[in-house]
Amino acid sequence: MSKTARLTRVVRFGDAKPDLPRNTLFHAGPPYAGEPPQAVRNTALQAAVIGGLAADTATAARLLDEGALRLAPAQDVDLVVPLAQVVTPSMWCFEVSDGTHTTYAPISEGPPPALRFGSDDPVCVARARDWCATVAEAFNPLLAQRPLDPHALMRAALEEGDDCHARTMAGNERLLAALPGLPEALVTEIRANAGFVLCLWMAWSAWKVRADGGALAAIGGNGQQFGIRLRGEAGWRTVDAPPPVGVYFQPDQAPQSLGAIGDSAVVDACGFGGQALRHAPALLEEWAAVLPADAATRPATILNPQTGVIDLDRIAASGTPPIINLAILHRNGAGAPIGRGHYCPPAALFKRGEESK
């Protein structure tokens, strides 16, 4: 098992990876075979404006349609993005590293309306540019003195009822407590966005998959397909992605659901989220009618006992897939999710003998 990784800084993604093509927009899950869902397109256009690649979303739409801007999977460049979010090189990210492996995830710019939900609200642009820069300015001097161990904070949050994916309130507080000296106004704003800490958990989980994932190199959904990428392979193995099963805030919107989406599946792949529901009684109660009967015991069947990461051979042999906790988005995007629940990819996806698609 590898040593632990630390949150080392908040950095613009392109500054950390200066060789990235400037005209590329990075999305969750496997590559798109054709056009992305409208929710992702909304965010791609916003991201192009945030990144200075277009003056406005109309220009961004033209550039995307002409091929002057291109979409690519975030996990292929050591980045993980939540839900429908799209990241450009100029956007601010958490950096998690052990000195050998380094991974990134974007700073969540705020509560709804937010990019991760596919919002086309212009307020997201200002938040992602200005507020996230404020986070970097406040966090970096503290992290320079003492980099943080996300895994230690995640383990502590589990003891307080989080699963570290669908439920993150305790983790948010743990993060704030670990960074004494943050401006009071910023603390208040982070507390108002209980999901702020999730992208830090995602960055650590992406590192964990890279360092200790065995054959697994990437896992996530793009709203149309869900897939995994195996170590040493360039292509993704994919299946069509239905919407997550769960609880809708407005049941009449269920027919408008987007398929499973997000790189946050890395959290569940590392033994948290859907594999940690026994630590989150509030979620077990809320989702009692929709969860698999073995939700609390499934982890023992599919996790590698040495690393805590899902084991592809165990999944394939047992026919038991991981539970991936996910928000449910409107297929056309919205300011907020329309529900939340879980997605279980078919166990056959994890069979290593199959050829990638």
Short mmCIF file of C-alpha atoms in Angstrom, two decimals:
data_model
loop_
_atom_site.label_atom_id
_atom_site.label_comp_id
_atom_site.label_asym_id
_atom_site.label_seq_id
_atom_site.Cartn_x
_atom_site.Cartn_y
_atom_site.Cartn_z
CA MET A 1 0.00 0.00 0.00
CA SER A 2 1.30 3.46 -0.87
CA LYS A 3 2.04 6.18 1.62
CA THR A 4 -0.64 8.78 2.14
CA ALA A 5 -1.08 11.88 0.01
CA ARG A 6 -1.53 15.46 1.18
CA LEU A 7 -3.51 18.47 0.05
CA THR A 8 -0.54 20.61 -0.96
CA ARG A 9 -2.07 23.70 -2.56
CA VAL A 10 -4.90 25.25 -4.55
CA VAL A 11 -3.63 25.91 -8.07
CA ARG A 12 -4.83 26.77 -11.53
CA PHE A 13 -4.93 23.47 -13.39
CA GLY A 14 -2.92 24.82 -16.32
CA ASP A 15 -0.21 26.17 -14.01
CA ALA A 16 0.22 22.69 -12.55
CA LYS A 17 0.15 21.12 -16.02
CA PRO A 18 1.53 23.74 -18.42
CA ASP A 19 1.64 21.38 -21.40
CA LEU A 20 -2.15 21.00 -21.56
CA PRO A 21 -3.76 22.15 -24.82
CA ARG A 22 -5.39 25.48 -24.03
CA ASN A 23 -8.47 24.80 -26.15
CA THR A 24 -9.46 21.58 -24.36
CA LEU A 25 -12.37 21.37 -21.91
CA PHE A 26 -12.27 18.47 -19.47
CA HIS A 27 -15.43 16.56 -18.48
CA ALA A 28 -16.37 13.60 -16.31
CA GLY A 29 -16.34 9.98 -17.41
CA PRO A 30 -15.38 8.42 -20.74
CA PRO A 31 -15.11 10.37 -24.02
CA TYR A 32 -18.27 11.29 -25.88
CA ALA A 33 -19.04 9.41 -29.07
CA GLY A 34 -21.04 12.40 -30.33
CA GLU A 35 -22.62 15.49 -28.82
CA PRO A 36 -22.60 15.83 -25.02
CA PRO A 37 -25.82 16.16 -23.02
CA GLN A 38 -27.24 19.67 -22.80
CA ALA A 39 -26.32 19.86 -19.10
CA VAL A 40 -22.65 19.31 -19.95
CA ARG A 41 -22.82 21.64 -22.94
CA ASN A 42 -24.17 24.39 -20.67
CA THR A 43 -21.20 23.99 -18.37
CA ALA A 44 -18.70 23.71 -21.23
CA LEU A 45 -19.84 27.07 -22.57
CA GLN A 46 -19.59 28.63 -19.12
CA ALA A 47 -16.14 27.09 -18.62
CA ALA A 48 -14.93 28.54 -21.91
CA VAL A 49 -15.90 32.01 -20.71
CA ILE A 50 -14.31 31.43 -17.30
CA GLY A 51 -11.13 30.27 -19.00
CA GLY A 52 -10.93 33.26 -21.32
CA LEU A 53 -11.42 31.06 -24.37
CA ALA A 54 -14.55 32.94 -25.44
CA ALA A 55 -15.98 36.37 -24.67
CA ASP A 56 -19.46 34.98 -24.06
CA THR A 57 -21.40 31.74 -24.22
CA ALA A 58 -22.68 32.45 -27.74
CA THR A 59 -19.10 32.67 -28.99
CA ALA A 60 -18.20 29.59 -26.97
CA ALA A 61 -21.05 27.67 -28.61
CA ARG A 62 -19.80 28.59 -32.07
CA LEU A 63 -16.21 27.59 -31.22
CA LEU A 64 -17.36 24.27 -29.76
CA ASP A 65 -19.54 23.50 -32.77
CA GLU A 66 -16.70 24.38 -35.17
CA GLY A 67 -14.24 22.16 -33.29
CA ALA A 68 -12.03 25.05 -32.17
CA LEU A 69 -12.82 23.93 -28.64
CA ARG A 70 -12.76 20.22 -27.86
CA LEU A 71 -13.99 18.03 -25.02
CA ALA A 72 -11.84 15.34 -23.38
CA PRO A 73 -12.06 13.05 -20.33
CA ALA A 74 -10.66 14.68 -17.21
CA GLN A 75 -9.32 11.46 -15.71
CA ASP A 76 -7.01 10.99 -18.68
CA VAL A 77 -5.01 14.00 -17.38
CA ASP A 78 -5.09 13.24 -13.61
CA LEU A 79 -8.15 15.44 -13.02
CA VAL A 80 -11.55 14.44 -11.63
CA VAL A 81 -14.65 16.60 -12.02
CA PRO A 82 -18.04 16.36 -10.30
CA LEU A 83 -21.27 15.64 -12.16
CA ALA A 84 -21.74 17.88 -15.22
CA GLN A 85 -18.89 20.26 -14.46
CA VAL A 86 -16.33 21.05 -17.15
CA VAL A 87 -12.86 22.40 -16.36
CA THR A 88 -10.50 24.59 -18.39
CA PRO A 89 -6.77 24.98 -17.65
CA SER A 90 -7.28 28.35 -15.97
CA MET A 91 -9.70 27.06 -13.32
CA TRP A 92 -8.72 26.61 -9.67
CA CYS A 93 -8.20 23.08 -8.35
CA PHE A 94 -7.21 21.20 -5.23
CA GLU A 95 -3.85 19.48 -5.67
CA VAL A 96 -3.28 16.21 -3.79
CA SER A 97 0.14 14.58 -3.98
CA ASP A 98 2.50 12.10 -2.34
CA GLY A 99 5.47 13.46 -4.25
CA THR A 100 5.14 10.78 -6.93
CA HIS A 101 1.47 10.71 -7.90
CA THR A 102 -0.45 14.01 -8.13
CA THR A 103 -4.16 14.48 -8.82
CA TYR A 104 -6.55 17.41 -9.11
CA ALA A 105 -10.21 18.36 -8.67
CA PRO A 106 -11.88 21.75 -9.18
CA ILE A 107 -12.89 24.05 -6.36
CA SER A 108 -16.67 24.05 -5.95
CA GLU A 109 -17.64 27.64 -6.65
CA GLY A 110 -20.72 27.65 -4.43
CA PRO A 111 -24.15 26.29 -3.61
CA PRO A 112 -26.86 26.22 -6.29
CA PRO A 113 -26.91 27.49 -8.94
CA ALA A 114 -23.61 25.77 -9.70
CA LEU A 115 -21.61 24.49 -12.63
CA ARG A 116 -21.64 20.90 -11.38
CA PHE A 117 -25.41 20.75 -11.85
CA GLY A 118 -25.28 21.94 -15.46
CA SER A 119 -26.33 25.50 -14.68
CA ASP A 120 -26.19 28.17 -17.37
CA ASP A 121 -26.58 30.98 -14.81
CA PRO A 122 -23.89 33.66 -15.41
CA VAL A 123 -23.36 33.99 -11.64
CA CYS A 124 -21.33 30.77 -11.85
CA VAL A 125 -18.75 32.51 -14.03
CA ALA A 126 -18.00 35.23 -11.50
CA ARG A 127 -17.88 32.77 -8.63
CA ALA A 128 -15.52 30.39 -10.42
CA ARG A 129 -13.21 33.25 -11.40
CA ASP A 130 -13.24 35.43 -8.32
CA TRP A 131 -14.44 33.43 -5.32
CA CYS A 132 -12.26 30.43 -6.13
CA ALA A 133 -9.26 32.78 -6.38
CA THR A 134 -10.14 33.98 -2.88
CA VAL A 135 -10.08 30.37 -1.68
CA ALA A 136 -6.61 29.91 -3.16
CA GLU A 137 -5.35 33.12 -1.58
CA ALA A 138 -6.60 32.04 1.86
CA PHE A 139 -5.73 28.33 1.71
CA ASN A 140 -2.24 28.39 0.23
CA PRO A 141 -0.33 30.14 3.03
CA LEU A 142 -1.84 27.69 5.54
CA LEU A 143 -1.12 24.66 3.36
CA ALA A 144 2.46 25.83 2.82
CA GLN A 145 2.94 25.60 6.58
CA ARG A 146 1.09 22.31 7.02
CA PRO A 147 -0.25 20.24 4.12
CA LEU A 148 -3.40 18.33 5.09
CA ASP A 149 -4.06 14.59 5.06
CA PRO A 150 -7.49 14.24 3.39
CA HIS A 151 -7.77 10.56 4.28
CA ALA A 152 -7.50 11.29 7.99
CA LEU A 153 -10.27 13.87 7.67
CA MET A 154 -12.42 11.42 5.68
CA ARG A 155 -12.04 8.70 8.30
CA ALA A 156 -13.04 11.16 11.01
CA ALA A 157 -16.07 12.28 8.99
CA LEU A 158 -17.24 8.67 8.68
CA GLU A 159 -17.41 8.49 12.47
CA GLU A 160 -19.75 11.50 12.42
CA GLY A 161 -22.28 10.07 9.97
CA ASP A 162 -20.88 11.08 6.58
CA ASP A 163 -20.40 8.63 3.74
CA CYS A 164 -17.99 11.20 2.20
CA HIS A 165 -20.01 11.44 -1.01
CA ALA A 166 -23.75 12.01 -0.71
CA ARG A 167 -23.33 13.30 2.84
CA THR A 168 -20.36 15.61 3.52
CA MET A 169 -21.38 18.06 6.26
CA ALA A 170 -19.08 16.62 8.92
CA GLY A 171 -16.21 16.55 6.45
CA ASN A 172 -16.75 20.20 5.59
CA GLU A 173 -16.45 21.08 9.27
CA ARG A 174 -13.37 18.88 9.66
CA LEU A 175 -11.68 20.70 6.80
CA LEU A 176 -12.46 24.11 8.27
CA ALA A 177 -11.18 23.02 11.69
CA ALA A 178 -7.94 21.84 10.09
CA LEU A 179 -7.34 25.29 8.58
CA PRO A 180 -7.49 27.71 11.53
CA GLY A 181 -6.97 31.29 10.49
CA LEU A 182 -9.26 31.36 7.47
CA PRO A 183 -11.16 34.65 7.13
CA GLU A 184 -14.51 34.49 8.90
CA ALA A 185 -16.41 35.52 5.78
CA LEU A 186 -14.85 32.68 3.81
CA VAL A 187 -15.64 30.17 6.56
CA THR A 188 -19.28 31.29 6.45
CA GLU A 189 -19.40 30.90 2.67
CA ILE A 190 -17.85 27.43 2.75
CA ARG A 191 -20.30 26.36 5.45
CA ALA A 192 -23.14 27.47 3.18
CA ASN A 193 -21.90 24.97 0.58
CA ALA A 194 -21.87 21.61 2.38
CA GLY A 195 -20.52 19.93 -0.74
CA PHE A 196 -17.41 22.12 -0.85
CA VAL A 197 -15.22 19.39 0.60
CA LEU A 198 -16.37 16.71 -1.86
CA CYS A 199 -13.91 17.73 -4.57
CA LEU A 200 -11.08 17.39 -2.07
CA TRP A 201 -12.29 13.87 -1.29
CA MET A 202 -12.42 13.26 -5.05
CA ALA A 203 -8.86 14.45 -5.59
CA TRP A 204 -7.61 12.17 -2.80
CA SER A 205 -9.63 9.24 -4.15
CA ALA A 206 -8.23 9.77 -7.65
CA TRP A 207 -4.76 9.64 -6.10
CA LYS A 208 -5.71 6.46 -4.23
CA VAL A 209 -6.95 4.79 -7.41
CA ARG A 210 -3.75 5.78 -9.18
CA ALA A 211 -1.50 4.62 -6.32
CA ASP A 212 -3.39 1.55 -5.06
CA GLY A 213 -6.11 0.77 -7.59
CA GLY A 214 -4.52 -2.33 -9.06
CA ALA A 215 -5.87 -2.80 -12.57
CA LEU A 216 -8.30 0.12 -12.21
CA ALA A 217 -7.06 3.48 -13.54
CA ALA A 218 -10.28 5.50 -13.98
CA ILE A 219 -14.01 5.21 -13.31
CA GLY A 220 -16.94 7.54 -13.98
CA GLY A 221 -19.96 8.51 -16.05
CA ASN A 222 -20.56 11.20 -18.66
CA GLY A 223 -24.38 11.23 -18.59
CA GLN A 224 -24.63 8.91 -21.59
CA GLN A 225 -22.16 6.16 -20.76
CA PHE A 226 -20.49 4.87 -17.63
CA GLY A 227 -17.04 3.40 -17.91
CA ILE A 228 -13.75 2.30 -16.49
CA ARG A 229 -10.25 2.53 -17.87
CA LEU A 230 -7.73 -0.16 -16.99
CA ARG A 231 -4.13 0.57 -16.19
CA GLY A 232 -2.00 0.55 -19.31
CA GLU A 233 -4.98 0.99 -21.64
CA ALA A 234 -5.81 4.17 -23.53
CA GLY A 235 -9.45 3.33 -24.23
CA TRP A 236 -12.38 3.18 -21.84
CA ARG A 237 -14.68 0.17 -21.40
CA THR A 238 -18.22 1.52 -21.40
CA VAL A 239 -21.88 0.68 -20.96
CA ASP A 240 -24.95 2.83 -21.52
CA ALA A 241 -25.72 4.82 -18.38
CA PRO A 242 -29.32 5.04 -17.14
CA PRO A 243 -30.21 7.64 -14.51
CA PRO A 244 -29.38 6.78 -10.91
CA VAL A 245 -32.07 5.10 -8.82
CA GLY A 246 -33.11 7.31 -5.96
CA VAL A 247 -35.33 9.90 -4.37
CA TYR A 248 -36.62 12.81 -6.45
CA PHE A 249 -37.24 16.21 -4.92
CA GLN A 250 -40.07 16.65 -7.45
CA PRO A 251 -41.17 13.20 -8.67
CA ASP A 252 -42.74 14.59 -11.84
CA GLN A 253 -39.24 15.48 -13.08
CA ALA A 254 -38.05 11.86 -13.08
CA PRO A 255 -38.60 11.43 -16.86
CA GLN A 256 -36.20 14.34 -17.45
CA SER A 257 -33.28 12.68 -15.63
CA LEU A 258 -29.79 12.60 -17.06
CA GLY A 259 -27.88 9.32 -17.07
CA ALA A 260 -25.30 8.57 -14.37
CA ILE A 261 -22.64 11.26 -14.48
CA GLY A 262 -19.54 12.29 -12.58
CA ASP A 263 -16.00 11.34 -11.73
CA SER A 264 -17.01 11.27 -8.06
CA ALA A 265 -17.35 7.51 -8.60
CA VAL A 266 -13.68 7.42 -7.57
CA VAL A 267 -14.83 8.11 -4.00
CA ASP A 268 -17.04 5.02 -4.00
CA ALA A 269 -14.28 3.01 -5.67
CA CYS A 270 -12.07 3.75 -2.66
CA GLY A 271 -14.45 2.33 -0.07
CA PHE A 272 -16.36 5.52 0.71
CA GLY A 273 -19.73 6.68 -0.62
CA GLY A 274 -21.81 3.67 -1.61
CA GLN A 275 -19.34 1.36 0.10
CA ALA A 276 -19.59 3.30 3.38
CA LEU A 277 -23.35 3.56 3.83
CA ARG A 278 -23.19 1.67 7.11
CA HIS A 279 -21.51 4.78 8.53
CA ALA A 280 -24.35 7.05 7.33
CA PRO A 281 -27.59 5.98 9.04
CA ALA A 282 -29.40 9.05 7.74
CA LEU A 283 -28.78 7.93 4.16
CA LEU A 284 -29.74 4.34 4.90
CA GLU A 285 -33.04 5.62 6.24
CA GLU A 286 -33.65 8.11 3.42
CA TRP A 287 -32.89 5.57 0.71
CA ALA A 288 -34.28 2.45 2.41
CA ALA A 289 -36.79 1.85 -0.38
CA VAL A 290 -34.27 2.08 -3.23
CA LEU A 291 -30.99 0.62 -1.95
CA PRO A 292 -29.88 -2.96 -2.67
CA ALA A 293 -30.69 -5.28 0.22
CA ASP A 294 -26.99 -5.95 0.82
CA ALA A 295 -25.93 -2.29 0.82
CA ALA A 296 -24.40 -2.46 4.29
CA THR A 297 -22.50 -5.71 3.71
CA ARG A 298 -21.56 -5.46 0.02
CA PRO A 299 -18.17 -3.78 0.65
CA ALA A 300 -16.76 -6.94 2.24
CA THR A 301 -17.46 -8.78 -1.01
CA ILE A 302 -15.89 -6.34 -3.47
CA LEU A 303 -13.17 -4.33 -1.70
CA ASN A 304 -9.54 -5.38 -1.64
CA PRO A 305 -8.86 -5.92 2.09
CA GLN A 306 -5.30 -4.61 1.79
CA THR A 307 -5.98 -1.38 -0.12
CA GLY A 308 -9.67 -0.65 0.52
CA VAL A 309 -10.19 -0.07 -3.22
CA ILE A 310 -12.72 -2.06 -5.26
CA ASP A 311 -11.22 -5.28 -6.61
CA LEU A 312 -12.13 -5.97 -10.23
CA ASP A 313 -11.65 -9.71 -9.90
CA ARG A 314 -13.86 -9.88 -6.79
CA ILE A 315 -16.58 -7.93 -8.58
CA ALA A 316 -16.44 -10.12 -11.67
CA ALA A 317 -16.33 -13.38 -9.68
CA SER A 318 -19.20 -12.45 -7.37
CA GLY A 319 -21.32 -10.67 -9.96
CA THR A 320 -21.70 -7.88 -7.39
CA PRO A 321 -20.93 -4.34 -8.59
CA PRO A 322 -20.06 -1.34 -6.43
CA ILE A 323 -22.73 1.11 -5.33
CA ILE A 324 -22.01 4.57 -6.73
CA ASN A 325 -23.77 7.39 -4.88
CA LEU A 326 -24.75 10.18 -7.28
CA ALA A 327 -26.91 13.25 -7.53
CA ILE A 328 -29.59 13.06 -10.21
CA LEU A 329 -29.44 15.91 -12.72
CA HIS A 330 -31.95 17.28 -15.19
CA ARG A 331 -30.83 16.24 -18.65
CA ASN A 332 -30.96 19.85 -19.84
CA GLY A 333 -29.14 21.17 -16.79
CA ALA A 334 -30.51 23.20 -13.91
CA GLY A 335 -29.34 25.28 -11.00
CA ALA A 336 -29.65 22.33 -8.62
CA PRO A 337 -30.08 18.54 -8.78
CA ILE A 338 -33.56 17.08 -9.15
CA GLY A 339 -32.85 14.12 -6.87
CA ARG A 340 -30.15 11.90 -5.45
CA GLY A 341 -29.51 8.21 -5.15
CA HIS A 342 -27.17 5.55 -6.51
CA TYR A 343 -26.08 3.75 -9.66
CA CYS A 344 -24.80 0.17 -9.87
CA PRO A 345 -22.88 -0.49 -13.09
CA PRO A 346 -23.14 -4.04 -14.44
CA ALA A 347 -20.57 -6.37 -12.90
CA ALA A 348 -19.55 -7.52 -16.39
CA LEU A 349 -17.99 -4.10 -16.99
CA PHE A 350 -15.27 -5.01 -14.49
CA LYS A 351 -14.29 -8.30 -16.11
CA ARG A 352 -10.68 -7.81 -17.14
CA GLY A 353 -10.76 -10.26 -20.03
CA GLU A 354 -13.22 -8.14 -21.99
CA GLU A 355 -11.96 -5.83 -24.71
CA SER A 356 -12.42 -2.09 -24.27
CA LYS A 357 -14.89 -0.29 -26.46
#
